XYZ file of C-alpha atoms in Angstrom:
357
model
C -72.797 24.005 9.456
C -70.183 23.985 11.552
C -68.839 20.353 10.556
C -69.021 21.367 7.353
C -66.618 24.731 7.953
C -64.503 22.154 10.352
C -64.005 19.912 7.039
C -63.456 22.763 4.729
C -60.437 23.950 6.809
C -59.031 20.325 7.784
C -58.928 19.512 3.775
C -57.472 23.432 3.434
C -54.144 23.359 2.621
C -51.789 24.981 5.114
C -49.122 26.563 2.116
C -51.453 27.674 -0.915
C -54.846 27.726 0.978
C -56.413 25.489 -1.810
C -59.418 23.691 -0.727
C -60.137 20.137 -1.164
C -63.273 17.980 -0.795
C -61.226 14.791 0.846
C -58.467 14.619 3.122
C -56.865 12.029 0.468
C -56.741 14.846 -2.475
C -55.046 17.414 0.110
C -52.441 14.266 0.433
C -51.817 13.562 -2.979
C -51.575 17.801 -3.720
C -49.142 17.823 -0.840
C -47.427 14.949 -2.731
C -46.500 16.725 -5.987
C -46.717 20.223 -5.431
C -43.890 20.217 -3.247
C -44.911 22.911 -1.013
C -42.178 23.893 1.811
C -40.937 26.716 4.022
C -38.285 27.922 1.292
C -41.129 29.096 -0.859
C -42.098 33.102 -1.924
C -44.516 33.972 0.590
C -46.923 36.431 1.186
C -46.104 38.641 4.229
C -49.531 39.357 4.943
C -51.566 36.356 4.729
C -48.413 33.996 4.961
C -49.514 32.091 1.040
C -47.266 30.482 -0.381
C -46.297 30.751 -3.987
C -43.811 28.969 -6.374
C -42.484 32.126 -7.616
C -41.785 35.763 -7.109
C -43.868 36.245 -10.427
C -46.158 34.550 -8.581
C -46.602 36.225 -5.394
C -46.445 39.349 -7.364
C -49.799 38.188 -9.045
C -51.042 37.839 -5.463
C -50.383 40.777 -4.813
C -51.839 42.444 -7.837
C -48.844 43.595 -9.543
C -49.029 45.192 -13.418
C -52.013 44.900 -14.661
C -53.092 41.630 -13.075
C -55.946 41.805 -10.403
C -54.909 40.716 -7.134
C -55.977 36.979 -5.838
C -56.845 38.347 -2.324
C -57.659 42.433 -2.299
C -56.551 42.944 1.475
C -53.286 41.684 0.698
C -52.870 44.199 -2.080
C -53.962 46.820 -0.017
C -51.920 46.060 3.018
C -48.828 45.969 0.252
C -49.381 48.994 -0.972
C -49.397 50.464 2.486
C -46.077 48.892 3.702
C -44.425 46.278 1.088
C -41.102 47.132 -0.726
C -42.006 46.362 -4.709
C -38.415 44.775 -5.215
C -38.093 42.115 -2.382
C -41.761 41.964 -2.166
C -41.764 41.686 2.375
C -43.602 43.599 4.102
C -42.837 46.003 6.897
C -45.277 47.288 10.602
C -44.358 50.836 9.543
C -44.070 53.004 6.992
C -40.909 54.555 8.865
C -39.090 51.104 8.484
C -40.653 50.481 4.944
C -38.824 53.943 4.255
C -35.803 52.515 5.850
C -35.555 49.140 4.278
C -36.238 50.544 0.615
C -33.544 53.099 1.013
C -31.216 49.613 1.213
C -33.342 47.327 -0.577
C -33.042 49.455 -4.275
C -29.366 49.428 -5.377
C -27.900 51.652 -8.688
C -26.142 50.082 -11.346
C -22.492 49.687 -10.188
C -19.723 51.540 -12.319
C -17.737 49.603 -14.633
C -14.184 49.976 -13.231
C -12.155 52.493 -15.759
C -9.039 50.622 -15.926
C -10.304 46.701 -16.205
C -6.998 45.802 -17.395
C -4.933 47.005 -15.163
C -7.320 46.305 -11.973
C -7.675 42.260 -13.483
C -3.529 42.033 -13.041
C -3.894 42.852 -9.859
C -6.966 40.615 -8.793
C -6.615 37.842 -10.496
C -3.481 36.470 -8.635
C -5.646 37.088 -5.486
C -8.245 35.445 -6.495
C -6.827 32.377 -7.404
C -5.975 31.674 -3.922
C -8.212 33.678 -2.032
C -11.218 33.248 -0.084
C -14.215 30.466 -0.621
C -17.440 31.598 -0.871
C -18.525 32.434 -4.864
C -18.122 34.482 -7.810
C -19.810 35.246 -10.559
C -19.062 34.789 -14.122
C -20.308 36.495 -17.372
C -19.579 35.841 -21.496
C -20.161 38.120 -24.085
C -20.540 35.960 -27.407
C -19.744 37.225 -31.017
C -21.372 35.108 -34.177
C -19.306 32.432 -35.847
C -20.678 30.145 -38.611
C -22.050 31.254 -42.396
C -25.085 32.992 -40.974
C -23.263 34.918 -37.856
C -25.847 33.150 -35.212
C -23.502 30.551 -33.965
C -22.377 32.146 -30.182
C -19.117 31.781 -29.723
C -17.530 33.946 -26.932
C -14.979 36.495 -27.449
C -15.482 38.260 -23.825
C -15.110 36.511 -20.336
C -15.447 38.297 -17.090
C -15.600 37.079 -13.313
C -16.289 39.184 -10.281
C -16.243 38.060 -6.113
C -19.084 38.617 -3.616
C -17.567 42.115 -3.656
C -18.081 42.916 -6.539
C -14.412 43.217 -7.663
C -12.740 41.749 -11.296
C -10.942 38.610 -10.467
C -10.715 38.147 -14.018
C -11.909 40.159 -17.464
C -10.501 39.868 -20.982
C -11.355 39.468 -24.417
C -11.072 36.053 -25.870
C -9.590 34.799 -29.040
C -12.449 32.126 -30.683
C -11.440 29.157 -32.577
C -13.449 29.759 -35.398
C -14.065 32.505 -37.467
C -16.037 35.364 -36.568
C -18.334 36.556 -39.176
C -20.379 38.902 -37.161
C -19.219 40.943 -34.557
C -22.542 42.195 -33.117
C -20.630 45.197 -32.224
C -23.840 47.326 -31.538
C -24.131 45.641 -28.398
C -20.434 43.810 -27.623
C -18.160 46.733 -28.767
C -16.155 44.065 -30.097
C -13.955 45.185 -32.801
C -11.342 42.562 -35.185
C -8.140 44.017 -32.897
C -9.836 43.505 -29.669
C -9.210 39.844 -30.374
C -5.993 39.892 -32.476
C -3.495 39.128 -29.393
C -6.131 38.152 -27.116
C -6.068 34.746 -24.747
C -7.371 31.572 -26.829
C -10.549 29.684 -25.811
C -8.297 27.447 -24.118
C -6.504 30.113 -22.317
C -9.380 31.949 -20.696
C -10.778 28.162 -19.733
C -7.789 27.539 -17.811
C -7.786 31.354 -16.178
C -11.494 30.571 -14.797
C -10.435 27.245 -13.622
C -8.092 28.197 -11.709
C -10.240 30.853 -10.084
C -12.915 28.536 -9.608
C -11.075 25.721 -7.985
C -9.284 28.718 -5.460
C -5.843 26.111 -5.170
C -7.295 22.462 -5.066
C -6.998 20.152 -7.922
C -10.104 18.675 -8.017
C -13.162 19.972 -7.685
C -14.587 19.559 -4.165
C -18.177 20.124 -2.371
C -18.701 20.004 0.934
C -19.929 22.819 3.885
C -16.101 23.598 4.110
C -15.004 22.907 0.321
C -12.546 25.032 -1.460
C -13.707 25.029 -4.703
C -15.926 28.270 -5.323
C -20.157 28.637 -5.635
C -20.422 29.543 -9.984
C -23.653 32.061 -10.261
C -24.531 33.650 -13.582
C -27.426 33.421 -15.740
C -27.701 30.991 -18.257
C -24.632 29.295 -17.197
C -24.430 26.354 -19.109
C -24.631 28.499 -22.518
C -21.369 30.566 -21.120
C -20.032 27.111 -19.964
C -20.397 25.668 -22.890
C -19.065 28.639 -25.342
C -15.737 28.309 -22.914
C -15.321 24.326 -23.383
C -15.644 23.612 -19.838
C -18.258 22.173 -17.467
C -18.881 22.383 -13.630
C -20.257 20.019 -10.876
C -24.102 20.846 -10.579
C -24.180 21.298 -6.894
C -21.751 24.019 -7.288
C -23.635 26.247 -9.536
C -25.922 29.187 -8.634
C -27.922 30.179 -12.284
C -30.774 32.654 -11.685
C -32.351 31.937 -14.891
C -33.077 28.130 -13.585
C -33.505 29.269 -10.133
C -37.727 28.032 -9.716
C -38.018 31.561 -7.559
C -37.231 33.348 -10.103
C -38.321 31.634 -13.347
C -41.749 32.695 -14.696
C -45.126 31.612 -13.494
C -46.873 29.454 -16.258
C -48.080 26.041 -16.475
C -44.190 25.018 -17.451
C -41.493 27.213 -15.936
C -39.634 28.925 -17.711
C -36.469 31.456 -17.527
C -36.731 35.397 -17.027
C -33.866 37.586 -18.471
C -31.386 38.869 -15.899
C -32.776 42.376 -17.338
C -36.055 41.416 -16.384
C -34.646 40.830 -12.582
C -32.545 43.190 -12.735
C -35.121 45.421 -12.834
C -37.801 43.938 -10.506
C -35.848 42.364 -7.682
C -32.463 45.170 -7.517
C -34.521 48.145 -9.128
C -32.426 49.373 -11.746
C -31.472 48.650 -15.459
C -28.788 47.083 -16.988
C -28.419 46.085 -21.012
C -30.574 49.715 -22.010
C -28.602 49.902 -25.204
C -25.080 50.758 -26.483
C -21.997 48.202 -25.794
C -23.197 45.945 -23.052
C -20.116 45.085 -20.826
C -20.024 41.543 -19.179
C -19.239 42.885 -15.595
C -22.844 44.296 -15.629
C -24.161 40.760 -16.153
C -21.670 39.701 -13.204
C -22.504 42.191 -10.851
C -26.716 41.628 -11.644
C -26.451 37.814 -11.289
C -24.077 38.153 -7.614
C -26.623 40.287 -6.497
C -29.654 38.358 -7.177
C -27.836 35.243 -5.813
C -26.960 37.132 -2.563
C -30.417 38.635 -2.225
C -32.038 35.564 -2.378
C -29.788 33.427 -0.326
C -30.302 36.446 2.577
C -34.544 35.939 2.178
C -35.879 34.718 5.159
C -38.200 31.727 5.145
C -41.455 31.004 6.974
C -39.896 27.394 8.897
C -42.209 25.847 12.178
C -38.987 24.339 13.899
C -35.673 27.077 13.950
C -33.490 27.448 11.098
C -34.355 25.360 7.789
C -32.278 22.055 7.440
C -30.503 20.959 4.260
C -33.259 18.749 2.703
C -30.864 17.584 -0.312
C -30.951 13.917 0.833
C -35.083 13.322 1.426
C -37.365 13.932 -1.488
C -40.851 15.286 -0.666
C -41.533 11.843 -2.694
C -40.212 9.622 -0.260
C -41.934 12.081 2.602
C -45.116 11.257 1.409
C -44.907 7.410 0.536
C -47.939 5.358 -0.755
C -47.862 2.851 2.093
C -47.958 5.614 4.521
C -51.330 6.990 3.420
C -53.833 6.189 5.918
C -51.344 7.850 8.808
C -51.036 10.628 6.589
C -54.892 11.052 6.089
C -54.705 11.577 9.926
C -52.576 14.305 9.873
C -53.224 18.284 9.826
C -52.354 20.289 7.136
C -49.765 21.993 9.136
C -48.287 18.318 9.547
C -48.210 17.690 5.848
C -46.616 20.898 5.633
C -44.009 20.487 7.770
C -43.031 17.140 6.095
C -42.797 18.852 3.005
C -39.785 19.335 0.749
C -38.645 21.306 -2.164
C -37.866 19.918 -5.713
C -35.054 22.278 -5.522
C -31.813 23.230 -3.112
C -32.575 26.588 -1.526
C -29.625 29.202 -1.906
C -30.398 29.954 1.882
C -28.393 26.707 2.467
C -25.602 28.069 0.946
C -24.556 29.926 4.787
C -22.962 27.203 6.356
C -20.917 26.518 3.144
C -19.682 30.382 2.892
C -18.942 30.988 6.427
């Protein structure tokens, strides 16, 4: 009996707790599920999960019933709902939540007036990243062609850097002014396409010529959401290592079979705990303020790691960490080994600190 509970927890594995019947099938899971220390995790039985969505589901969020009932309990007890850890006391539950749930941030009164005076700071300022948002009108016979009439950026700190409305190169034939509050005169006399392209450029390379990447580089971290659709709609694209999108961030994409992207309203909502596009004219600076503040929330969450602070894992692949002709050795190996060989098919925002310091 107790060989048998011995095997059971040797073939166990050490991230999602799935059991296998040979040490070979906990190898080859290990293999492609890319398990790692970067992951969601449960702060009460330490699982891992691929997702927030995920670990919510754990958890027993909505209306789902919760994979392990003691962890839901012990949640309910002492977990914050938005970042989803988990706390010894209800004191410093009461303390952390009090931080943890922000308010929508006011849309500055004056925009003009406050972008003239950012925007030649921020071409030259500071590294670190900013966030941009686009605010799309419909072109073509049919008004569903996006083409973007609004641009917006914002810093870490949540001030404009740049925001005006944008003069498209086609015609617009629908204005979608129920939710834009974008009338024919707003873009008479505003910048072209062209124009606005060059504006963000120049805030996004912050003085070089070139773009550059490296843990000192000038050029700035891009977050948004959906970033290639507002890259696009501008004419411009950006090097992928320097972009931060939350709706292709595996964290925060939806649990399924295929992942898949949730709206910044949707995380808006869950992870900062308050609403943004609830009707009436929705202004791009919300969408910059949401997406900076998801980025910096989950490039600040802590990771379970077995050896000091996690290493950039860019350059190994959990592929070549788990290579055919190594098999046999690996067989050998604990699950806590496998684990701790592990790598993620994706570049965690937590390695972002050296590169912003």
């Amino acid at each position: 009996m107790n060989n048998s509970a011995d095997a059971h927890s040797r073939h166990r594995c050490a991230a999602c707790y799935r059991q296998f019947n040979r040490m070979e099938h906990l190898v080859e899971h290990m293999r492609s599920s890319h398990h790692s220390h970067h992951e969601p995790h449960c702060g009460v039985c330490g699982k891992h999960c691929r997702s927030l969505d995920a670990l919510r589901v754990h958890l027993g969020f909505g209306a789902s019933l919760p994979s392990k009932p003691a962890c839901a309990t012990a949640f309910q007890a002492h977990g914050c709902p938005l970042c989803l850890a988990v706390f010894p006391t209800t004191s410093a539950l009461r303390a952390h939540c009090a931080a943890c749930k922000l308010s929508r941030a006011p849309i500055p009164s004056s925009v003009q007036s406050l972008t003239r005076t950012m925007s030649r700071m921020g071409v030259r300022g500071g590294g670190g990243a900013v966030a941009l948002g686009c605010k799309m009108v419909g072109g073509g016979s049919d008004g569903t062609l996006d083409v973007c009439a609004r641009v917006c950026i914002v810093d870490e700190q949540e001030a404009i850097l740049y925001e005006s409305f944008v003069k498209p190169l086609i015609p617009v034939t629908h204005y979608r002014y129920e939710t834009t509050g974008i009338r024919p005169e707003h873009l008479r006399d505003a910048p072209t396409v062209k124009q606005a392209m060059r504006r963000v450029q120049d805030i996004l390379l912050n003085g070089e010529q070139s773009y550059s990447y490296s843990s000192r580089g000038a050029a700035r971290l891009l977050v948004g959401h959906g970033l290639e659709h507002d890259l696009d709609a501008l004419g411009m694209d950006y090097p992928a290592q320097l972009k931060r999108d939350t709706a292709t961030y595996p964290p925060l994409m939806k649990t399924s079979a295929r992942l898949m992207s949730n709206s910044l309203r949707y995380l808006t909502r869950s992870c900062l705990g308050y609403d943004i596009q609830t009707g009436g004219h929705h202004h791009p600076y919300d969408d910059c303020v949401a997406a900076m503040r998801l980025y910096k929330r989950m490039h600040a969450m802590s990771h379970v790691h077995l050896h000091g602070r996690p290493k950039d894992d860019d350059d190994e692949s959990t592929a070549k960490a788990f290579p055919t002709w190594r098999q046999r050795e690996l067989e050998r190996m604990s699950p806590e080994e496998l684990l701790a060989m592990s790598k993620p098919d994706y570049r965690c925002w937590c390695l972002d600190n050296d590169r912003r310091c």
